[in-house]
Tab-separated table of C-alpha atoms in Angstrom:
chain	number	residue	atom	x	y	z
F	1	UNK	CA	7.750	-7.065	20.012
F	2	UNK	CA	5.047	-6.619	20.999
F	3	UNK	CA	3.019	-3.721	21.344
F	4	UNK	CA	0.400	-1.610	18.732
F	5	UNK	CA	2.137	0.676	16.134
F	6	UNK	CA	1.434	3.178	14.387
F	7	UNK	CA	-1.048	4.057	12.671
F	8	UNK	CA	-1.958	7.276	14.466
F	9	UNK	CA	-3.740	9.493	11.891
F	10	UNK	CA	-5.943	6.041	11.568
F	11	UNK	CA	-6.575	5.726	15.321
F	12	UNK	CA	-7.303	9.416	16.048
F	13	UNK	CA	-10.063	9.474	13.265
F	14	UNK	CA	-11.986	6.675	14.146
F	15	UNK	CA	-12.267	8.204	17.908
F	16	UNK	CA	-13.257	11.586	16.556
F	17	UNK	CA	-15.647	9.528	15.423
F	18	UNK	CA	-16.456	7.697	17.401
F	19	UNK	CA	-16.672	10.235	20.141
F	20	UNK	CA	-19.522	11.755	18.700
F	21	UNK	CA	-23.860	10.160	18.604
F	22	UNK	CA	-24.342	9.687	15.121
F	23	UNK	CA	-24.771	6.732	13.463
F	24	UNK	CA	-21.239	6.279	11.566
F	25	UNK	CA	-21.041	3.553	8.671
F	26	UNK	CA	-17.190	3.392	7.553
F	27	UNK	CA	-15.866	1.115	4.673
F	28	UNK	CA	-11.689	0.423	5.703
F	29	UNK	CA	-9.850	-1.625	2.627
F	30	UNK	CA	-6.130	-2.945	2.219
F	31	UNK	CA	-4.564	-4.678	1.085
F	32	UNK	CA	-3.773	-8.298	2.591
F	33	UNK	CA	-1.285	-8.541	5.663
F	34	UNK	CA	-1.581	-4.594	5.746
F	35	UNK	CA	-2.979	-4.626	9.024
F	36	UNK	CA	-6.373	-3.598	8.741
F	37	UNK	CA	-7.861	-5.969	11.183
F	38	UNK	CA	-4.707	-4.754	14.133
F	39	UNK	CA	-6.126	-1.039	13.552
F	40	UNK	CA	-9.560	-1.674	14.069
F	41	UNK	CA	-8.522	-4.748	17.144
F	42	UNK	CA	-7.425	-1.656	18.534
F	43	UNK	CA	-9.620	0.956	18.157
F	44	UNK	CA	-12.347	-0.968	19.882
F	45	UNK	CA	-10.060	-1.833	23.423
F	46	UNK	CA	-12.952	-0.530	25.181
F	47	UNK	CA	-15.464	-0.152	23.812
F	48	UNK	CA	-18.837	-1.988	23.301
F	49	UNK	CA	-19.027	-4.037	19.967
F	50	UNK	CA	-19.678	-6.855	18.261
F	51	UNK	CA	-16.671	-8.043	15.800
F	52	UNK	CA	-17.199	-10.829	13.338
F	53	UNK	CA	-14.714	-12.270	10.847
F	54	UNK	CA	-16.631	-13.510	7.812
F	55	UNK	CA	-15.736	-17.010	6.116
F	56	UNK	CA	-14.942	-18.331	2.561
F	57	UNK	CA	-16.988	-20.478	2.409
F	58	UNK	CA	-20.657	-21.608	0.555
F	59	UNK	CA	-23.848	-22.452	2.136
F	60	UNK	CA	-25.169	-20.274	5.262
F	61	UNK	CA	-21.621	-21.071	7.390
F	62	UNK	CA	-21.697	-17.227	8.143
F	63	UNK	CA	-24.956	-16.454	8.680
F	64	UNK	CA	-24.629	-19.476	11.241
F	65	UNK	CA	-21.906	-17.553	12.730
F	66	UNK	CA	-23.084	-14.453	12.664
F	67	UNK	CA	-26.023	-15.480	14.343
F	68	UNK	CA	-24.209	-17.369	17.045
F	69	UNK	CA	-21.922	-13.908	17.919
F	70	UNK	CA	-24.735	-11.695	17.254
F	71	UNK	CA	-26.752	-13.851	19.877
F	72	UNK	CA	-23.695	-14.851	22.362
F	73	UNK	CA	-23.663	-10.603	22.761
F	74	UNK	CA	-27.472	-9.987	23.907
F	75	UNK	CA	-27.363	-12.644	25.321
F	76	UNK	CA	-30.072	-14.586	23.660
F	77	UNK	CA	-30.261	-17.849	23.733
F	78	UNK	CA	-32.780	-18.697	21.332
F	79	UNK	CA	-31.464	-21.576	18.647
F	80	UNK	CA	-33.899	-20.680	15.962
F	81	UNK	CA	-31.170	-18.754	12.913
F	82	UNK	CA	-32.526	-15.141	11.902
F	83	UNK	CA	-32.098	-13.827	8.346
F	84	UNK	CA	-30.414	-10.606	8.665
F	85	UNK	CA	-33.809	-8.018	8.445
F	86	UNK	CA	-33.790	-10.010	12.357
F	87	UNK	CA	-30.466	-9.781	13.070
F	88	UNK	CA	-30.228	-5.566	12.021
F	89	UNK	CA	-33.051	-5.370	14.301
F	90	UNK	CA	-31.891	-7.212	16.866
F	91	UNK	CA	-28.323	-4.846	17.233
F	92	UNK	CA	-30.321	-1.992	16.437
F	93	UNK	CA	-32.621	-2.355	19.298
F	94	UNK	CA	-29.370	-2.280	21.571
F	95	UNK	CA	-27.486	0.880	19.990
F	96	UNK	CA	-29.006	3.510	21.628
F	97	UNK	CA	-25.908	3.518	23.064
F	98	UNK	CA	-22.887	3.386	21.388
F	99	UNK	CA	-22.337	0.064	19.787
F	100	UNK	CA	-19.853	-0.640	17.212
F	101	UNK	CA	-21.266	-3.080	14.718
F	102	UNK	CA	-17.025	-4.408	12.264
F	103	UNK	CA	-17.719	-6.795	9.303
F	104	UNK	CA	-14.755	-8.147	8.813
F	105	UNK	CA	-13.378	-10.030	4.669
F	106	UNK	CA	-16.999	-8.955	4.185
F	107	UNK	CA	-16.089	-9.424	0.361
F	108	UNK	CA	-16.351	-13.029	1.895
F	109	UNK	CA	-18.998	-12.417	3.552
F	110	UNK	CA	-21.123	-11.279	0.128
F	111	UNK	CA	-19.471	-14.040	-1.762
F	112	UNK	CA	-21.123	-16.351	-0.447
F	113	UNK	CA	-24.708	-14.747	0.801
F	114	UNK	CA	-25.965	-12.155	-1.459
F	115	UNK	CA	-28.393	-10.567	-0.481
F	116	UNK	CA	-26.299	-9.102	3.206
F	117	UNK	CA	-25.646	-6.305	0.605
F	118	UNK	CA	-29.433	-5.354	-0.054
F	119	UNK	CA	-30.250	-5.972	3.583
F	120	UNK	CA	-28.072	-3.240	4.548
F	121	UNK	CA	-28.925	-0.506	2.747
F	122	UNK	CA	-32.496	-1.394	3.399
F	123	UNK	CA	-30.809	-1.543	7.554
F	124	UNK	CA	-29.151	1.602	7.440
F	125	UNK	CA	-32.342	3.209	6.053
F	126	UNK	CA	-34.926	2.371	7.469
F	127	UNK	CA	-33.296	1.609	10.980
F	128	UNK	CA	-30.217	2.860	11.224
F	129	UNK	CA	-30.068	6.034	10.643
F	130	UNK	CA	-31.868	7.135	13.196
F	131	UNK	CA	-29.221	5.092	16.014
F	132	UNK	CA	-25.832	5.451	17.755
F	133	UNK	CA	-24.212	1.994	15.535
F	134	UNK	CA	-20.981	2.363	14.195
F	135	UNK	CA	-20.394	0.008	11.265
F	136	UNK	CA	-17.302	-0.806	9.798
F	137	UNK	CA	-16.984	-2.701	6.910
F	138	UNK	CA	-13.438	-4.071	6.199
F	139	UNK	CA	-11.917	-6.449	3.294
F	140	UNK	CA	-8.437	-6.537	1.639
F	141	UNK	CA	-10.380	-7.058	-1.358
F	142	UNK	CA	-10.262	-3.736	-2.961
F	143	UNK	CA	-12.151	-4.266	-6.428
F	144	UNK	CA	-14.812	-5.060	-4.529
F	145	UNK	CA	-14.947	-3.020	-1.945
F	146	UNK	CA	-14.139	-0.256	-5.042
F	147	UNK	CA	-17.873	-1.324	-6.780
F	148	UNK	CA	-19.565	-3.094	-3.834
F	149	UNK	CA	-19.175	-1.063	-1.551
F	150	UNK	CA	-18.376	1.415	-3.057
F	151	UNK	CA	-19.035	2.297	-6.036
F	152	UNK	CA	-22.292	3.663	-8.333
F	153	UNK	CA	-24.451	0.426	-8.839
F	154	UNK	CA	-24.279	-0.608	-5.735
F	155	UNK	CA	-27.107	-0.757	-3.832
F	156	UNK	CA	-24.513	0.412	-0.345
F	157	UNK	CA	-23.688	3.421	-2.698
F	158	UNK	CA	-23.531	6.954	-0.914
F	159	UNK	CA	-24.863	5.709	2.664
F	160	UNK	CA	-20.570	5.093	3.761
F	161	UNK	CA	-19.240	8.098	5.802
F	162	UNK	CA	-16.174	8.379	5.652
F	163	UNK	CA	-13.909	5.585	3.562
F	164	UNK	CA	-10.727	4.437	4.695
F	165	UNK	CA	-8.028	2.970	2.203
F	166	UNK	CA	-6.033	1.638	4.502
F	167	UNK	CA	-1.823	1.913	2.904
F	168	UNK	CA	1.332	0.257	4.054
F	169	UNK	CA	3.120	2.616	5.559
F	170	UNK	CA	6.169	4.733	4.895
F	171	UNK	CA	9.405	4.388	5.580
F	172	UNK	CA	9.489	6.917	8.540
F	173	UNK	CA	6.229	4.667	9.661
F	174	UNK	CA	8.034	1.931	9.439
F	175	UNK	CA	11.033	2.593	11.262
F	176	UNK	CA	9.108	2.824	14.247
F	177	UNK	CA	9.365	-0.764	13.835
F	178	UNK	CA	13.548	-1.359	14.097
F	179	UNK	CA	14.554	0.831	17.124
F	180	UNK	CA	18.194	0.508	17.315
F	181	UNK	CA	18.698	-0.137	13.773
F	182	UNK	CA	20.280	2.814	11.433
F	183	UNK	CA	19.321	4.515	9.093
F	184	UNK	CA	20.915	2.180	6.054
F	185	UNK	CA	19.332	-0.283	7.992
F	186	UNK	CA	15.764	0.686	7.991
F	187	UNK	CA	15.668	2.196	4.616
F	188	UNK	CA	17.004	-2.439	3.131
F	189	UNK	CA	14.645	-3.444	5.593
F	190	UNK	CA	11.877	-0.984	3.372
F	191	UNK	CA	12.642	-1.776	0.234
F	192	UNK	CA	12.588	-5.394	1.084
F	193	UNK	CA	9.144	-5.705	3.183
F	194	UNK	CA	7.833	-2.191	2.228
F	195	UNK	CA	5.211	-0.870	5.029
F	196	UNK	CA	3.650	-4.252	6.082
F	197	UNK	CA	3.791	-4.811	10.353
F	198	UNK	CA	3.647	-8.070	9.905
F	199	UNK	CA	7.036	-8.269	7.792
F	200	UNK	CA	8.644	-5.685	9.514
F	201	UNK	CA	8.451	-7.178	12.883
F	202	UNK	CA	10.801	-10.155	11.686
F	203	UNK	CA	14.330	-7.405	11.758
F	204	UNK	CA	12.697	-6.094	14.889
F	205	UNK	CA	16.075	-7.647	16.877
F	206	UNK	CA	19.805	-6.722	16.276
F	207	UNK	CA	20.473	-10.470	13.923
F	208	UNK	CA	22.343	-8.592	11.017
F	209	UNK	CA	19.084	-7.802	8.159
F	210	UNK	CA	20.373	-9.200	5.702
F	211	UNK	CA	21.019	-12.903	6.741
F	212	UNK	CA	17.367	-12.222	8.217
F	213	UNK	CA	16.786	-11.780	4.439
F	214	UNK	CA	17.996	-14.777	3.704
F	215	UNK	CA	17.146	-17.060	6.025
F	216	UNK	CA	13.270	-15.116	5.701
F	217	UNK	CA	13.497	-15.578	1.016
F	218	UNK	CA	16.725	-17.855	0.496
F	219	UNK	CA	16.645	-20.707	3.250
F	220	UNK	CA	13.493	-23.982	1.462
F	221	UNK	CA	10.413	-23.992	3.514
F	222	UNK	CA	10.291	-20.297	4.687
F	223	UNK	CA	7.017	-18.773	4.928
F	224	UNK	CA	8.532	-15.221	3.453
F	225	UNK	CA	9.578	-17.601	0.261
F	226	UNK	CA	6.411	-17.749	-1.429
F	227	UNK	CA	4.992	-15.319	0.319
F	228	UNK	CA	3.843	-13.243	-3.089
F	229	UNK	CA	2.678	-16.407	-4.929
F	230	UNK	CA	0.409	-17.129	-1.797
F	231	UNK	CA	-0.990	-13.672	-1.705
F	232	UNK	CA	-1.734	-14.414	-5.775
F	233	UNK	CA	-2.591	-17.472	-5.252
F	234	UNK	CA	-5.771	-16.147	-2.747
F	235	UNK	CA	-6.971	-13.883	-4.588
F	236	UNK	CA	-6.491	-13.508	-8.845
F	237	UNK	CA	-8.272	-16.847	-10.862
F	238	UNK	CA	-5.310	-17.917	-13.661
F	239	UNK	CA	-2.579	-16.759	-11.311
F	240	UNK	CA	0.500	-17.843	-13.412
F	241	UNK	CA	-0.776	-15.345	-15.785
F	242	UNK	CA	-0.405	-12.962	-12.890
F	243	UNK	CA	2.963	-14.170	-11.817
F	244	UNK	CA	4.380	-14.242	-15.441
F	245	UNK	CA	3.439	-10.190	-15.529
F	246	UNK	CA	5.394	-9.719	-12.691
F	247	UNK	CA	8.498	-11.077	-14.075
F	248	UNK	CA	8.509	-9.720	-16.874
F	249	UNK	CA	8.188	-6.251	-14.530
F	250	UNK	CA	10.641	-7.319	-11.663
F	251	UNK	CA	13.168	-6.756	-15.466
F	252	UNK	CA	12.703	-3.660	-15.930
F	253	UNK	CA	9.849	-3.741	-18.350
F	254	UNK	CA	6.940	-0.569	-18.060
F	255	UNK	CA	5.290	-0.764	-21.390
F	256	UNK	CA	2.304	-2.606	-21.980
F	257	UNK	CA	3.744	-4.277	-25.198
F	258	UNK	CA	6.900	-5.254	-23.922
F	259	UNK	CA	5.385	-7.161	-20.875
F	260	UNK	CA	3.365	-8.649	-22.767
F	261	UNK	CA	6.035	-9.754	-25.372
F	262	UNK	CA	8.216	-11.191	-22.615
F	263	UNK	CA	4.928	-13.147	-20.863
F	264	UNK	CA	3.489	-14.201	-24.488
F	265	UNK	CA	0.029	-12.432	-23.113
F	266	UNK	CA	-2.239	-10.739	-25.433
F	267	UNK	CA	-1.684	-6.710	-25.274
F	268	UNK	CA	-5.480	-6.802	-23.893
F	269	UNK	CA	-5.067	-9.446	-21.724
F	270	UNK	CA	-2.405	-7.265	-20.196
F	271	UNK	CA	-3.770	-4.200	-19.710
F	272	UNK	CA	-6.778	-5.494	-17.057
F	273	UNK	CA	-4.618	-8.381	-15.588
F	274	UNK	CA	-2.521	-4.559	-14.442
F	275	UNK	CA	-6.046	-3.331	-14.389
F	276	UNK	CA	-6.417	-6.247	-11.450
F	277	UNK	CA	-2.475	-5.961	-9.947
F	278	UNK	CA	-3.781	-2.269	-8.905
F	279	UNK	CA	-6.551	-2.962	-7.832
F	280	UNK	CA	-5.039	-4.575	-5.271
F	281	UNK	CA	-1.877	-2.481	-5.172
F	282	UNK	CA	0.395	-4.550	-6.318
F	283	UNK	CA	1.002	-2.206	-8.932
F	284	UNK	CA	0.964	1.533	-10.039
F	285	UNK	CA	0.288	2.903	-13.348
F	286	UNK	CA	2.347	6.222	-14.178
F	287	UNK	CA	2.839	9.139	-16.373
F	288	UNK	CA	4.564	12.210	-17.729
F	289	UNK	CA	3.529	14.473	-14.628
F	290	UNK	CA	1.597	17.574	-16.282
F	291	UNK	CA	1.477	15.583	-19.329
F	292	UNK	CA	-2.198	13.531	-20.205
F	293	UNK	CA	-0.352	10.855	-22.361
F	294	UNK	CA	-2.045	7.902	-22.009
F	295	UNK	CA	0.266	5.802	-24.730
F	296	UNK	CA	3.405	6.730	-21.913
F	297	UNK	CA	1.764	5.269	-19.084
F	298	UNK	CA	4.235	3.145	-17.492
F	299	UNK	CA	3.600	0.700	-14.642
F	300	UNK	CA	5.817	-0.412	-12.300
F	301	UNK	CA	5.618	-2.879	-9.855
F	302	UNK	CA	4.302	-0.701	-6.122
F	303	UNK	CA	5.022	-3.166	-3.194
F	304	UNK	CA	7.937	-3.430	-1.932
F	305	UNK	CA	7.655	-6.920	-1.139
F	306	UNK	CA	6.456	-8.047	-4.594
F	307	UNK	CA	9.093	-5.294	-6.249
F	308	UNK	CA	12.711	-7.559	-4.021
F	309	UNK	CA	10.578	-11.255	-3.831
F	310	UNK	CA	10.328	-10.837	-7.946
F	311	UNK	CA	13.864	-9.246	-9.173
F	312	UNK	CA	16.227	-9.869	-6.405
F	313	UNK	CA	14.866	-13.706	-4.919
F	314	UNK	CA	12.827	-15.186	-6.981
F	315	UNK	CA	14.762	-13.369	-10.581
F	316	UNK	CA	18.151	-13.980	-9.007
F	317	UNK	CA	18.223	-16.318	-7.235
F	318	UNK	CA	21.006	-18.203	-8.985
F	319	UNK	CA	23.237	-15.304	-8.539
F	320	UNK	CA	22.966	-14.706	-4.748
F	321	UNK	CA	22.475	-17.941	-3.767
F	322	UNK	CA	26.195	-18.841	-2.392
F	323	UNK	CA	27.841	-21.904	-1.025
F	324	UNK	CA	26.857	-21.089	3.267
F	325	UNK	CA	24.091	-18.972	4.110
F	326	UNK	CA	26.935	-16.124	5.382
F	327	UNK	CA	27.623	-15.880	1.846
F	328	UNK	CA	24.181	-15.905	0.511
F	329	UNK	CA	22.483	-12.652	3.081
F	330	UNK	CA	26.315	-11.257	1.594
F	331	UNK	CA	26.305	-11.805	-2.197
F	332	UNK	CA	22.680	-9.726	-0.324
F	333	UNK	CA	24.259	-7.027	0.969
F	334	UNK	CA	26.824	-6.753	-1.992
F	335	UNK	CA	23.561	-6.371	-4.904
F	336	UNK	CA	20.936	-4.039	-2.210
F	337	UNK	CA	21.266	-0.498	-3.288
F	338	UNK	CA	21.955	-1.276	-7.381
F	339	UNK	CA	18.709	-3.267	-6.571
F	340	UNK	CA	16.955	0.375	-3.753
F	341	UNK	CA	17.017	3.026	-6.785
F	342	UNK	CA	13.766	2.969	-7.114
F	343	UNK	CA	12.994	2.242	-3.846
F	344	UNK	CA	14.929	6.100	-3.119
F	345	UNK	CA	12.753	7.359	-5.924
F	346	UNK	CA	9.325	6.431	-3.327
F	347	UNK	CA	11.305	7.585	-0.593
F	348	UNK	CA	12.488	10.325	-1.636
F	349	UNK	CA	8.625	11.364	-2.863
F	350	UNK	CA	6.752	10.862	0.700
F	351	UNK	CA	9.394	13.233	1.833
F	352	UNK	CA	8.757	16.116	-0.752
F	353	UNK	CA	5.346	15.260	0.663
F	354	UNK	CA	5.758	15.539	3.360
F	355	UNK	CA	8.557	17.416	4.608
F	356	UNK	CA	9.255	19.962	2.404
F	357	UNK	CA	5.598	20.590	1.403
F	358	UNK	CA	5.163	19.929	-1.622
F	359	UNK	CA	2.383	17.389	-1.970
F	360	UNK	CA	1.668	15.944	-5.403
F	361	UNK	CA	4.387	14.377	-6.601
F	362	UNK	CA	5.665	12.490	-9.870
F	363	UNK	CA	8.093	11.204	-13.108
F	364	UNK	CA	8.753	12.667	-15.891
F	365	UNK	CA	10.048	11.098	-18.768
F	366	UNK	CA	10.373	12.292	-22.896
F	367	UNK	CA	12.419	12.215	-26.145
F	368	UNK	CA	12.152	15.833	-26.844
F	369	UNK	CA	13.838	15.447	-29.917
F	370	UNK	CA	15.369	12.286	-32.413
F	371	UNK	CA	19.095	12.125	-30.205
F	372	UNK	CA	17.490	13.355	-26.592
F	373	UNK	CA	15.538	10.921	-23.918
F	374	UNK	CA	15.491	12.449	-20.530
F	375	UNK	CA	14.519	11.077	-17.102
F	376	UNK	CA	13.702	13.174	-13.583
F	377	UNK	CA	13.635	11.354	-10.863
F	378	UNK	CA	11.154	13.191	-9.341
F	379	UNK	CA	9.228	16.398	-9.546
F	380	UNK	CA	6.823	17.755	-6.966
F	381	UNK	CA	4.521	20.673	-7.332
F	382	UNK	CA	2.342	23.308	-5.850
F	383	UNK	CA	0.220	25.921	-5.809
F	384	UNK	CA	1.697	29.446	-4.637
F	385	UNK	CA	0.051	32.716	-5.290
F	386	UNK	CA	-1.317	32.057	-7.991
F	387	UNK	CA	2.146	30.474	-10.167
F	388	UNK	CA	3.128	26.649	-9.921
F	389	UNK	CA	5.749	26.238	-7.908
F	390	UNK	CA	7.923	22.324	-9.290
F	391	UNK	CA	10.531	21.047	-7.187
F	392	UNK	CA	13.164	18.719	-9.150
F	393	UNK	CA	14.989	16.271	-7.767
F	394	UNK	CA	17.531	13.458	-8.326
F	395	UNK	CA	17.259	10.925	-6.559
F	396	UNK	CA	21.063	8.879	-5.376
F	397	UNK	CA	21.308	5.335	-3.270
F	398	UNK	CA	24.914	4.911	-4.482
F	399	UNK	CA	28.245	4.318	-2.469
F	400	UNK	CA	29.270	7.185	-4.568
F	401	UNK	CA	28.579	10.779	-2.948
F	402	UNK	CA	26.625	13.060	-5.260
F	403	UNK	CA	28.375	15.813	-7.871
F	404	UNK	CA	28.268	19.064	-9.689
F	405	UNK	CA	27.146	16.517	-12.419
F	406	UNK	CA	24.143	15.278	-11.593
F	407	UNK	CA	23.020	18.873	-10.107
F	408	UNK	CA	23.866	19.419	-14.123
F	409	UNK	CA	21.939	17.079	-15.797
F	410	UNK	CA	18.791	17.373	-13.733
F	411	UNK	CA	19.076	20.868	-14.814
F	412	UNK	CA	18.965	19.155	-18.476
F	413	UNK	CA	16.620	17.210	-18.523
F	414	UNK	CA	13.461	19.500	-16.451
F	415	UNK	CA	14.355	22.112	-18.713
F	416	UNK	CA	11.865	19.826	-20.846
F	417	UNK	CA	9.068	19.903	-18.628
F	418	UNK	CA	6.664	22.648	-19.248
F	419	UNK	CA	3.949	24.077	-17.653
F	420	UNK	CA	6.048	25.482	-14.046
F	421	UNK	CA	6.393	29.343	-13.215
F	422	UNK	CA	9.141	28.797	-10.431
F	423	UNK	CA	11.753	24.799	-10.894
F	424	UNK	CA	13.264	24.325	-7.888
F	425	UNK	CA	16.257	21.485	-7.215
F	426	UNK	CA	16.915	18.533	-4.932
F	427	UNK	CA	19.660	16.030	-4.613
F	428	UNK	CA	18.905	13.122	-2.381
F	429	UNK	CA	21.890	11.008	-1.496
F	430	UNK	CA	22.516	8.541	0.540
F	431	UNK	CA	26.424	8.279	0.766
F	432	UNK	CA	26.470	12.831	0.621
F	433	UNK	CA	27.608	15.464	-1.799
F	434	UNK	CA	31.436	16.642	-3.599
F	435	UNK	CA	32.573	19.291	-2.066
F	436	UNK	CA	31.792	20.640	-5.391
F	437	UNK	CA	28.336	20.520	-5.116
F	438	UNK	CA	27.534	21.301	-1.479
F	439	UNK	CA	29.532	24.771	-2.579
F	440	UNK	CA	27.002	25.426	-5.980
F	441	UNK	CA	24.498	24.353	-4.324
F	442	UNK	CA	24.730	26.587	-1.188
F	443	UNK	CA	25.484	29.434	-3.654
F	444	UNK	CA	21.943	29.017	-6.273
F	445	UNK	CA	19.859	27.576	-3.454
F	446	UNK	CA	20.070	23.433	-4.044
F	447	UNK	CA	18.079	21.439	-1.165
F	448	UNK	CA	20.967	18.181	-0.557
F	449	UNK	CA	19.168	15.775	1.700
F	450	UNK	CA	20.525	12.881	2.722
F	451	UNK	CA	19.515	9.720	4.024
F	452	UNK	CA	19.934	10.482	8.144
F	453	UNK	CA	17.843	13.767	7.254
F	454	UNK	CA	15.105	11.646	5.828
F	455	UNK	CA	15.087	10.238	9.023
F	456	UNK	CA	15.798	12.697	11.417
F	457	UNK	CA	12.503	14.724	13.279
């Protein structure tokens, strides 16, 4: 599959800002492989621009390469190496018309020469803000971008005009890479690799998706068979400890104490490592909706590739690996509905936000009494005329249709959740609904949502 797909909202925003004449400074960040550079390159088409991608290097290599690109852009043949003040002045002198300056992998530049941050601050304050320059700083290290570009203590604080956190595509946008696939196949591919264009393109043909998963994840030497561990290695020190923590989470452990016990890493240290993984977009911290209960926080793998790799590939390789590629892909196909439970909840949350009008979503769990442990898969919340309305949903990706018992259990658990003036209900089901539930839903106004509806127009 060729061509650029998706990111319509991001491109529309960038083009709208570009159409103006004021100085703009956009900070773009997001996890590695999410498509930041491809987005910028698409935006740059037909525009006057300087694009520099910094390297992970020491010394003045980045300054030297930046010199070459800036001078080549303006036809400057002087071989003398310029430092930041003179380079930025040269750029400003040529920005009487719209000019885009992109520094990609900006954290690498700052690591090799930290003076660039202060130099940019002076440049913006004294010169750039009076030009038509369109400055983009882009980075994959979200912790660095938040601290050194957006953070209060950074010299660049308050100078950016916009920031863009580029997240993995949602399940609907991801489906644009999978034209001709069934909705079930689209959901499973999204469950395996998430909304990362580079990975989605591997499934764009007609070959059986589970056969592709077998080749990409279970075949010796394949790139994807070590991709998550490679990403950890690139971003973090002590990769083994991070891997141990992620492996514990892949086994279903969600609390710091449980994760610490399983990984053998002290709780305080585990907490710090989890914060790093959250910064990178691989983990999310969740508290029961409408409750500020830090002690009840749970941690989940939020990145589908990491979830699939550590839960199904690394975690169950011995069980799923068959005597032949066909047997392995068959084992994967059989196991997938049970794996998809958490993924399907995130898909349903996207649908509730975008299609049903509940901008805030979350989960709830608790022990209302000694003998009761209750949980609600998904809650959507919206304010209407001074009242808070909640949509309580159960999400089922099983091979069996959802039944009236699912609705009864959902209502019972929803009864424990406080903070809502109005409570409505929905059941999401990959395999449809039995007659009893369909009849009850029609009488009570319960929303019944199928997988096909979720992918519909």
